[in-house]
PDB file of C-alpha atoms (C1' of nucleotides) in Angstrom:
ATOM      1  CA  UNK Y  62      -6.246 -11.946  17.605  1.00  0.00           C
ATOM      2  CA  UNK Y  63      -5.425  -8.711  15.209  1.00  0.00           C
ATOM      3  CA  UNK Y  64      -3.736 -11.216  13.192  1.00  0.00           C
ATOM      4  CA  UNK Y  65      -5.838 -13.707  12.555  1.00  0.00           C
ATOM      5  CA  UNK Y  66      -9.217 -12.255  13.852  1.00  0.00           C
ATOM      6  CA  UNK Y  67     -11.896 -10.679  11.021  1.00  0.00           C
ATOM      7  CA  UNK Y  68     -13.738 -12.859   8.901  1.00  0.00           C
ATOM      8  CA  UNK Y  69     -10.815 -13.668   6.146  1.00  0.00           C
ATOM      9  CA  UNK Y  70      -7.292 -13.855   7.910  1.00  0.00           C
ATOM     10  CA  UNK Y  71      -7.527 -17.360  10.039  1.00  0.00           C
ATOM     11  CA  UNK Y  72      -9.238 -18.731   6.339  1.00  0.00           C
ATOM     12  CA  UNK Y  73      -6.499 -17.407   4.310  1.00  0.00           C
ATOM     13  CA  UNK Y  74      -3.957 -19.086   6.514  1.00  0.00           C
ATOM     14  CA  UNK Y  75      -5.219 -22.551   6.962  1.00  0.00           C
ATOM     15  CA  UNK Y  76      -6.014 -22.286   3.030  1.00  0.00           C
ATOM     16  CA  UNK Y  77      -2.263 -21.908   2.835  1.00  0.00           C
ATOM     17  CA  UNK Y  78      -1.572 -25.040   5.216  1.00  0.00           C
ATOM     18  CA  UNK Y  79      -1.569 -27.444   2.497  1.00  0.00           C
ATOM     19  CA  UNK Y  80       0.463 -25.859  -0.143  1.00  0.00           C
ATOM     20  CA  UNK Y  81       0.707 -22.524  -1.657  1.00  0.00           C
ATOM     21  CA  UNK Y  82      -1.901 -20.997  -3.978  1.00  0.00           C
ATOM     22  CA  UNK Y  83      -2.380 -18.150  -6.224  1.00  0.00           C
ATOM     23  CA  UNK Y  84      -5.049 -16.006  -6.206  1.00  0.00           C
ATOM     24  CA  UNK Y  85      -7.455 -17.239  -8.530  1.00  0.00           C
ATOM     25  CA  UNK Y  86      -7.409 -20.416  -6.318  1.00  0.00           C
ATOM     26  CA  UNK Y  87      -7.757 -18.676  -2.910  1.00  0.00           C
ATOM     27  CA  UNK Y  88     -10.528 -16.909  -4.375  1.00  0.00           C
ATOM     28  CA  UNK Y  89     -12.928 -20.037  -5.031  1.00  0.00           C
ATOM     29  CA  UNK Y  90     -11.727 -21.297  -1.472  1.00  0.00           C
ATOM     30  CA  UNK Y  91     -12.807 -18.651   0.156  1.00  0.00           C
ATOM     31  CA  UNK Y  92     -16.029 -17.919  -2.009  1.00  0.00           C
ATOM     32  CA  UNK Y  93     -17.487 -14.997  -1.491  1.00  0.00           C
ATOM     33  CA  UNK Y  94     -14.800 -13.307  -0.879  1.00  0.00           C
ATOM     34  CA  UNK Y  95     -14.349 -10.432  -2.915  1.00  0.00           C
ATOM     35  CA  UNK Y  96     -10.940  -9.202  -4.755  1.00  0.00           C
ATOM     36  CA  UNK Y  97     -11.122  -5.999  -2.847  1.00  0.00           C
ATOM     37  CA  UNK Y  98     -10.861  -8.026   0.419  1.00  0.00           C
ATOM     38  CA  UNK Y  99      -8.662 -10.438  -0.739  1.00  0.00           C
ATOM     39  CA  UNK Y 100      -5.864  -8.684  -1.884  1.00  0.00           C
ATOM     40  CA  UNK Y 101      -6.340  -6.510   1.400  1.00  0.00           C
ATOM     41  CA  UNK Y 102      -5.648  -9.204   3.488  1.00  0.00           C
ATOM     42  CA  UNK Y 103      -3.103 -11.044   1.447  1.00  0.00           C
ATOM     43  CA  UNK Y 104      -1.169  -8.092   1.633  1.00  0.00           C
ATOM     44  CA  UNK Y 105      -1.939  -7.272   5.482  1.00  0.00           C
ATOM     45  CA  UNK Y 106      -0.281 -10.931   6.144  1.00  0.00           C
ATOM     46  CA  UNK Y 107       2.852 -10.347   3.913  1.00  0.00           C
ATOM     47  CA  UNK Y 108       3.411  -7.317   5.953  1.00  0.00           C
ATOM     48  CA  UNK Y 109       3.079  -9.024   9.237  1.00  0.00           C
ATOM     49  CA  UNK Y 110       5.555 -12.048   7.994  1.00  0.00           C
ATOM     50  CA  UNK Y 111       2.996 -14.561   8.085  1.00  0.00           C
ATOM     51  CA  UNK Y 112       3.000 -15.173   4.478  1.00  0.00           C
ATOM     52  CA  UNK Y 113       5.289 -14.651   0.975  1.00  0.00           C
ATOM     53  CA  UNK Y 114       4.554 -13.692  -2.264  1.00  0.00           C
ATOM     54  CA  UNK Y 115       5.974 -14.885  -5.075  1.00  0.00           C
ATOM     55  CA  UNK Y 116       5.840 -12.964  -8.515  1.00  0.00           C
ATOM     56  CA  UNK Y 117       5.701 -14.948 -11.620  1.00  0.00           C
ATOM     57  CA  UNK Y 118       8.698 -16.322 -13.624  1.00  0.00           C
ATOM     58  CA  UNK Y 119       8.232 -14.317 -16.392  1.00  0.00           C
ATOM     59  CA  UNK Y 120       6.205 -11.590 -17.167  1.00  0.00           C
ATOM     60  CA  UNK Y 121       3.190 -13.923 -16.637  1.00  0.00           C
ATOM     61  CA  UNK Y 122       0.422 -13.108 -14.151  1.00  0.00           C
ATOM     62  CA  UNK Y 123       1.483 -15.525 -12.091  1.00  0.00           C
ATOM     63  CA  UNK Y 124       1.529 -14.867  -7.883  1.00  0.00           C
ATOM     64  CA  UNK Y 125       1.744 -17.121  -5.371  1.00  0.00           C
ATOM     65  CA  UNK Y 126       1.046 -16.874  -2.031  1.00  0.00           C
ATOM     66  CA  UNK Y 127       2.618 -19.546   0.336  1.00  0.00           C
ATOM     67  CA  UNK Y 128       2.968 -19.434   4.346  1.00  0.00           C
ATOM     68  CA  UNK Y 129       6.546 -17.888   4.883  1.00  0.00           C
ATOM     69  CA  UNK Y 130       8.502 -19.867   7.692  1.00  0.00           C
ATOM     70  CA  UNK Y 131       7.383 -18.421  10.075  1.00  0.00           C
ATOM     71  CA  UNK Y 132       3.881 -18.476   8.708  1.00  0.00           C
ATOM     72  CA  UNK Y 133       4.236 -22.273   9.371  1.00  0.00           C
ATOM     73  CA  UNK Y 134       4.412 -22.300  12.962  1.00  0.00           C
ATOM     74  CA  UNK Y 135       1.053 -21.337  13.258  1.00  0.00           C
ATOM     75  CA  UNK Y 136      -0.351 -24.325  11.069  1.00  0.00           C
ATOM     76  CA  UNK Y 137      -1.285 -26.370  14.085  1.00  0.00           C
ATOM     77  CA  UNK Y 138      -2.580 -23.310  15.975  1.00  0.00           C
ATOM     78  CA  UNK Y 139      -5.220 -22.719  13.181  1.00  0.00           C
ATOM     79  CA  UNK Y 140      -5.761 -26.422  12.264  1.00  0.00           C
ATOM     80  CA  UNK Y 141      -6.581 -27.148  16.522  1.00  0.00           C
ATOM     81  CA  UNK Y 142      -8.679 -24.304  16.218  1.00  0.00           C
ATOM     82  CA  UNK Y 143     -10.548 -25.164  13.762  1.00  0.00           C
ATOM     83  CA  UNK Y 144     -10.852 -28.883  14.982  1.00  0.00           C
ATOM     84  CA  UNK Y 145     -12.460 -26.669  18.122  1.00  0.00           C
ATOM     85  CA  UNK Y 146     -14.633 -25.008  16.114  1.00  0.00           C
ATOM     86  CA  UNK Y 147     -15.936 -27.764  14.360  1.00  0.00           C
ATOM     87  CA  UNK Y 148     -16.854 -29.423  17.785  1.00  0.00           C
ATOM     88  CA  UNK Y 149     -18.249 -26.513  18.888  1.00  0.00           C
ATOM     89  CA  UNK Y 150     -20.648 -25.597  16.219  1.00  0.00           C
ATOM     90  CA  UNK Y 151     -21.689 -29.816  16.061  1.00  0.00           C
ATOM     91  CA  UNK Y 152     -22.730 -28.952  20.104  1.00  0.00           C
ATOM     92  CA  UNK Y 153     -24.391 -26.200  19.493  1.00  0.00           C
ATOM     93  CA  UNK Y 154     -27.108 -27.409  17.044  1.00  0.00           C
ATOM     94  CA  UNK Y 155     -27.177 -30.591  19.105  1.00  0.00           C
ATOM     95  CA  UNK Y 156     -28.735 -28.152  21.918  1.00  0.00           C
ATOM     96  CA  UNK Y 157     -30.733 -26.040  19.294  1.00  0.00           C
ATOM     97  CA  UNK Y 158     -32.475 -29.072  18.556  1.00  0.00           C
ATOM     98  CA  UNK Y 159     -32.893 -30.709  22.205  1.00  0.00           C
ATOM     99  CA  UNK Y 160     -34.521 -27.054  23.071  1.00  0.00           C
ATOM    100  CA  UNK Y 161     -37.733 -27.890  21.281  1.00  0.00           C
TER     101      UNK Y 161
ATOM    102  CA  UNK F  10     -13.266 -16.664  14.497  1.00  0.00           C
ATOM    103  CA  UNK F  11     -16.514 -14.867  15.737  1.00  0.00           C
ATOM    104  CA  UNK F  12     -16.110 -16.866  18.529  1.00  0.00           C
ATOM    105  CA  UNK F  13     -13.480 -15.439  20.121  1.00  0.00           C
ATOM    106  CA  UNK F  14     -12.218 -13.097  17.445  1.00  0.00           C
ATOM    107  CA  UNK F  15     -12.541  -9.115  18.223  1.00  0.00           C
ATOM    108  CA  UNK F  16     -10.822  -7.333  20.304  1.00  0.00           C
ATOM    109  CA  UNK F  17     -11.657  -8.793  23.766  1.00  0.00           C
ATOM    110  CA  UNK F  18     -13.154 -12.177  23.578  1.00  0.00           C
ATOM    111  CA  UNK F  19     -10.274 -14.315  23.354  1.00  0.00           C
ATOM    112  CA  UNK F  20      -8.543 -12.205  26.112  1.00  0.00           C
ATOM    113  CA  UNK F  21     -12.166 -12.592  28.291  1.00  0.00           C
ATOM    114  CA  UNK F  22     -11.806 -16.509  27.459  1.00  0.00           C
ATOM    115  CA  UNK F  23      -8.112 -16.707  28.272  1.00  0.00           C
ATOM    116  CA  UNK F  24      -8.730 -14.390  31.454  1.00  0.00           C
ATOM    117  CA  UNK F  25     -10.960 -17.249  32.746  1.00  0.00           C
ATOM    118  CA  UNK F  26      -8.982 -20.346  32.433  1.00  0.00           C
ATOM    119  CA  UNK F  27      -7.297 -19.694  35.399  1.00  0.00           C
ATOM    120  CA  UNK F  28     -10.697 -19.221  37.820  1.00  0.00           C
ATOM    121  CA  UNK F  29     -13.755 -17.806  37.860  1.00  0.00           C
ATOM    122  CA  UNK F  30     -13.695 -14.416  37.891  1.00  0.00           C
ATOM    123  CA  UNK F  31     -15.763 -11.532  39.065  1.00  0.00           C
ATOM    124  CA  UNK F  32     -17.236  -8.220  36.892  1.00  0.00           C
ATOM    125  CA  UNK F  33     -14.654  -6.106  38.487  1.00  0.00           C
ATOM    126  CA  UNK F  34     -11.639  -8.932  38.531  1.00  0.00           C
ATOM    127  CA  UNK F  35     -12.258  -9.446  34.363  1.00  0.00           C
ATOM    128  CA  UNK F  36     -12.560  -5.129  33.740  1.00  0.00           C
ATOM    129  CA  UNK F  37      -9.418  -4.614  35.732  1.00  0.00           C
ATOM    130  CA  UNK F  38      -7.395  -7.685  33.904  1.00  0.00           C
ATOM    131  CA  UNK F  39      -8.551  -6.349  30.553  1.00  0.00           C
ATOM    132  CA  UNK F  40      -7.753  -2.813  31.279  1.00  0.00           C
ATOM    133  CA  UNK F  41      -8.850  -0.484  28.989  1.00  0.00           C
ATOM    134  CA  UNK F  42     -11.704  -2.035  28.549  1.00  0.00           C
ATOM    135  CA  UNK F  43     -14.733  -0.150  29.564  1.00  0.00           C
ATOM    136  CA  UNK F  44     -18.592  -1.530  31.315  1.00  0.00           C
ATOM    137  CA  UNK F  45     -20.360  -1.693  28.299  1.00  0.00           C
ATOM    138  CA  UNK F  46     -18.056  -3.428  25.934  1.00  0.00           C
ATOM    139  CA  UNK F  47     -17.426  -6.172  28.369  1.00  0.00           C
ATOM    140  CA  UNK F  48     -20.876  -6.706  29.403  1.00  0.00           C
ATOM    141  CA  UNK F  49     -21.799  -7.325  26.156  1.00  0.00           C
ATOM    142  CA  UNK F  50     -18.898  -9.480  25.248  1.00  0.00           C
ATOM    143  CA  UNK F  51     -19.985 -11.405  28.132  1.00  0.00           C
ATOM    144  CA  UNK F  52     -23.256 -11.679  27.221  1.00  0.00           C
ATOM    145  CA  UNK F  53     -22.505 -12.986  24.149  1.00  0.00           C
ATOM    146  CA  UNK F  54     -19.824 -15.720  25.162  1.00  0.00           C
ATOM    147  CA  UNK F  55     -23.130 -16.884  27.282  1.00  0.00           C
ATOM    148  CA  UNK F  56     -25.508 -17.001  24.368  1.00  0.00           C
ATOM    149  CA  UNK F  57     -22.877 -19.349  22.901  1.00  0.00           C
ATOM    150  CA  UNK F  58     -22.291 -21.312  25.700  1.00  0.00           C
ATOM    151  CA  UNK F  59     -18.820 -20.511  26.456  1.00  0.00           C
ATOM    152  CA  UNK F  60     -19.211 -19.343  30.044  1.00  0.00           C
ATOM    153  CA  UNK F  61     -21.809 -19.467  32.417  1.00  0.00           C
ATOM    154  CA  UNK F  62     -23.421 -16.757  34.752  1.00  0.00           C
ATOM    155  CA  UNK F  63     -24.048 -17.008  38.461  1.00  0.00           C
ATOM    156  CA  UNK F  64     -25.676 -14.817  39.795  1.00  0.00           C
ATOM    157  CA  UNK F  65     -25.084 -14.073  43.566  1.00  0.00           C
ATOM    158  CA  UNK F  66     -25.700 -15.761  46.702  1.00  0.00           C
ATOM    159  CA  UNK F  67     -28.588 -13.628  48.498  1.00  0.00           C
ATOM    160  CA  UNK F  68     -29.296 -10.222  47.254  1.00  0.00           C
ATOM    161  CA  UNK F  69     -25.533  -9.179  46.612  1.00  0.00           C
ATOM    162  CA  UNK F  70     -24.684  -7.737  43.878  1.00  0.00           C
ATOM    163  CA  UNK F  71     -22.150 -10.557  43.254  1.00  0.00           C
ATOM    164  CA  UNK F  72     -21.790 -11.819  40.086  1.00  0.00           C
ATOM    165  CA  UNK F  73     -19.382 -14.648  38.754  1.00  0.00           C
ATOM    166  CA  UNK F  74     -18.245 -15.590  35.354  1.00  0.00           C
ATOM    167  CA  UNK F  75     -16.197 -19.195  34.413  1.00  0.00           C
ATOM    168  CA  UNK F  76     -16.108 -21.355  31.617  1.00  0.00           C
ATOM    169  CA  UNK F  77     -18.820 -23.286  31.106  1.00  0.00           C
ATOM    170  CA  UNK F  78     -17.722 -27.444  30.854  1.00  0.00           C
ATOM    171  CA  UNK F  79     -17.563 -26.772  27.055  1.00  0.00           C
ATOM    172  CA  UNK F  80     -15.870 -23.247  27.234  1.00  0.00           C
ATOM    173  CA  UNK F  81     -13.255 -25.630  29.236  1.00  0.00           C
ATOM    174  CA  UNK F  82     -12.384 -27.202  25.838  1.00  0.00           C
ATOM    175  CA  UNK F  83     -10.968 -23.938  24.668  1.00  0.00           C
ATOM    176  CA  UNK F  84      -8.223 -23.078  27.274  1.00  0.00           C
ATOM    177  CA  UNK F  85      -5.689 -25.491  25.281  1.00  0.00           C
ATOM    178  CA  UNK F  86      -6.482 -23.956  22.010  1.00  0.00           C
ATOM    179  CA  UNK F  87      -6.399 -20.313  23.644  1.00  0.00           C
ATOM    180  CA  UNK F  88      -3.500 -20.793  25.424  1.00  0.00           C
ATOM    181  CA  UNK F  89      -1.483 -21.979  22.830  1.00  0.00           C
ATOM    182  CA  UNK F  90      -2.545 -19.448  20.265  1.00  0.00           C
ATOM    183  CA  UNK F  91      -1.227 -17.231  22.887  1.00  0.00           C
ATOM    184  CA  UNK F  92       1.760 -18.683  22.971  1.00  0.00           C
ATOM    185  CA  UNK F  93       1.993 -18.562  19.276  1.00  0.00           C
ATOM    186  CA  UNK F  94       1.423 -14.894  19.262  1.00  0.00           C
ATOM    187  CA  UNK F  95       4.249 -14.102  21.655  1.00  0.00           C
ATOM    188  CA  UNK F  96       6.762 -16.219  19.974  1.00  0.00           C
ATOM    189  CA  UNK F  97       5.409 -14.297  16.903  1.00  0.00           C
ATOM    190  CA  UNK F  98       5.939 -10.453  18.466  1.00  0.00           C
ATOM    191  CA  UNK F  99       9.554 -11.084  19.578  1.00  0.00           C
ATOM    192  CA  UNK F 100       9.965 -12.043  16.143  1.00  0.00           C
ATOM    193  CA  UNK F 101       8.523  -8.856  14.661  1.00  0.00           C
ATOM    194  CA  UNK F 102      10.016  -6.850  17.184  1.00  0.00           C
ATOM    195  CA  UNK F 103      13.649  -8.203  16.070  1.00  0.00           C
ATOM    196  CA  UNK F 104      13.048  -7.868  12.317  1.00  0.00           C
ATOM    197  CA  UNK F 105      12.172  -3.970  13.170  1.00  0.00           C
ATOM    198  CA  UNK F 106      15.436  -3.643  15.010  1.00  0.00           C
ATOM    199  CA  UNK F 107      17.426  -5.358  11.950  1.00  0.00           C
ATOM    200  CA  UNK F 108      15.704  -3.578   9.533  1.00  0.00           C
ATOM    201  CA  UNK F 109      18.101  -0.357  10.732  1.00  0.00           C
TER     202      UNK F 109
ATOM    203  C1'  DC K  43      -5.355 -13.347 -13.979  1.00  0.00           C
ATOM    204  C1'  DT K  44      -4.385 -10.013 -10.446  1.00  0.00           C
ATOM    205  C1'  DG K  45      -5.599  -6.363  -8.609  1.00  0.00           C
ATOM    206  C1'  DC K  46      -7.035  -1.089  -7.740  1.00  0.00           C
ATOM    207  C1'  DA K  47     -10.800   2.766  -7.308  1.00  0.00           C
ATOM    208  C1'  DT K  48     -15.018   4.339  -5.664  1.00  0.00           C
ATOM    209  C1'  DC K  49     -18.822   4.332  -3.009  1.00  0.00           C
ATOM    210  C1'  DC K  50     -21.567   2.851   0.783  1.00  0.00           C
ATOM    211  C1'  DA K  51     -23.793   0.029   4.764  1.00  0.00           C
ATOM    212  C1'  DA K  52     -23.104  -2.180   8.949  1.00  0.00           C
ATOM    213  C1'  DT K  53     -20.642  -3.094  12.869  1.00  0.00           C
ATOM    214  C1'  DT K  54     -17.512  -2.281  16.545  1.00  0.00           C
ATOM    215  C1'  DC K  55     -15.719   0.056  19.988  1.00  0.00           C
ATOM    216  C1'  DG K  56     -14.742   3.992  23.011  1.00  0.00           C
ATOM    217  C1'  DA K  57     -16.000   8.125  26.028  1.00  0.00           C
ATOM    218  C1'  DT K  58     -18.863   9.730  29.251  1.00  0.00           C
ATOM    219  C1'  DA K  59     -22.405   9.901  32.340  1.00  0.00           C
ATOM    220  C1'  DC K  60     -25.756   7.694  35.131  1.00  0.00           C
ATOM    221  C1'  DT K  61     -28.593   3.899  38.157  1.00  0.00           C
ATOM    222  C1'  DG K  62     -30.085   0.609  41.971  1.00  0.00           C
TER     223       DG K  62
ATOM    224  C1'  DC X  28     -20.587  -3.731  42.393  1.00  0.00           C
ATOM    225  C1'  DA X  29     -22.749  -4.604  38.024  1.00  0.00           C
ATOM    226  C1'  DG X  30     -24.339  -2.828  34.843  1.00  0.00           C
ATOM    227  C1'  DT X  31     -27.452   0.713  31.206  1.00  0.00           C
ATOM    228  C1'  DA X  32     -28.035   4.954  28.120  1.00  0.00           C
ATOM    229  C1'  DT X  33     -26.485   7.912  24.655  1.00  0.00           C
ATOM    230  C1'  DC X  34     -23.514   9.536  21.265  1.00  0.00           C
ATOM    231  C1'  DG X  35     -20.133   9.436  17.868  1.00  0.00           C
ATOM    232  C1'  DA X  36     -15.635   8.019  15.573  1.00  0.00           C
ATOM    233  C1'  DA X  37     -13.358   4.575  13.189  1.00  0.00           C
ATOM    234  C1'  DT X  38     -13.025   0.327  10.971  1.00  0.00           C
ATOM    235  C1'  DT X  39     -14.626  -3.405   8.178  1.00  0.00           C
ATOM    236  C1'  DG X  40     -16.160  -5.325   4.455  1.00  0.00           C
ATOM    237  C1'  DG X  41     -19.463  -5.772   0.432  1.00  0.00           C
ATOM    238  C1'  DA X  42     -20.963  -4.197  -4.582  1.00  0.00           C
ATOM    239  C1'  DT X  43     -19.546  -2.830  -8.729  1.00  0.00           C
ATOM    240  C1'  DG X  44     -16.671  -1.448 -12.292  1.00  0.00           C
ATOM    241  C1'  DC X  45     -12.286  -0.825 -14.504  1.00  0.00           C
ATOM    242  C1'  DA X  46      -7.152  -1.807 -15.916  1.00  0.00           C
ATOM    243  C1'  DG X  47      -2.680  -3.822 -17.278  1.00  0.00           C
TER     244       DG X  47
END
DNA sequence: CTGCATCCAATTCGATACTG
DNA sequence: CAGTATCGAATTGGATGCAG
């Protein structure tokens, strides 16, 4: 759970399930995120394999963040999860609303 | 992620798709974790309708904790995340040990 | 654009001791 | 057995501002 518990780290990797993204982008996905946070975790997942960086061709500000290989294996992981979640959270304001 | 994100509630979920467990049964398979952590992990995995409480036969101080029929919709997703993250340790582990 | 520095509030979690 | 009470350390993450 350490590696894709907190509030960011599961978001930041099934942001990455489509394609890779650079900051900017992962930034207004995961609105309000702040930099601070962002760059933490980004960098807490490239040490922990999960994810690679690329640095701009060039000399352009240009990173990209993409799931490494074996970053991918946990795609369907976080996608069922979510799928679970989503369920979940429809059942619980089902009963919120049959308590009253 | 709050759902079962921390330190212990996934573990308290996955410790519970086998059976039912008792107070003493769940603190001894999540060794170290102490009284008060887990009863309020519990307690909050029963706010959110994860598990559900029954509370002993008589006047016993007997206590059991299970999934609730929805928490049973989890187990998959738990137990293949866990799966995931083993898969993903041996992997770390070798990288440290080619690394020198 | 991509990030680092500083400061600060809230939360989490652990140790320890105690109760009916 | 199944918790509660108290205390404190450590971590997390948010706000804001600055820099190359």
């Amino acid at each position: 759970m350490e590696l894709i518990g907190g509030r960011w780290r599961g978001a930041i990797m099934a942001s990455l399930c489509g394609s890779p993204k650079r900051f900017v982008e992962l930034k207004s996905d995961l609105h309000p995120i702040t930099s601070r946070v962002l760059t933490k975790e980004l960098r807490y997942l490239e040490q922990n394999k999960l994810i690679i960086v690329e640095y701009g061709n060039g000399a352009k500000n240009a990173v990209c963040y993409a799931h490494s290989e074996h970053g991918k294996s946990c795609a369907p992981v976080i996608l069922q999860l979510r799928e679970w979640a989503v369920k979940h959270r429809k059942l619980m304001l089902e009963t919120l609303r049959t308590e009253h």
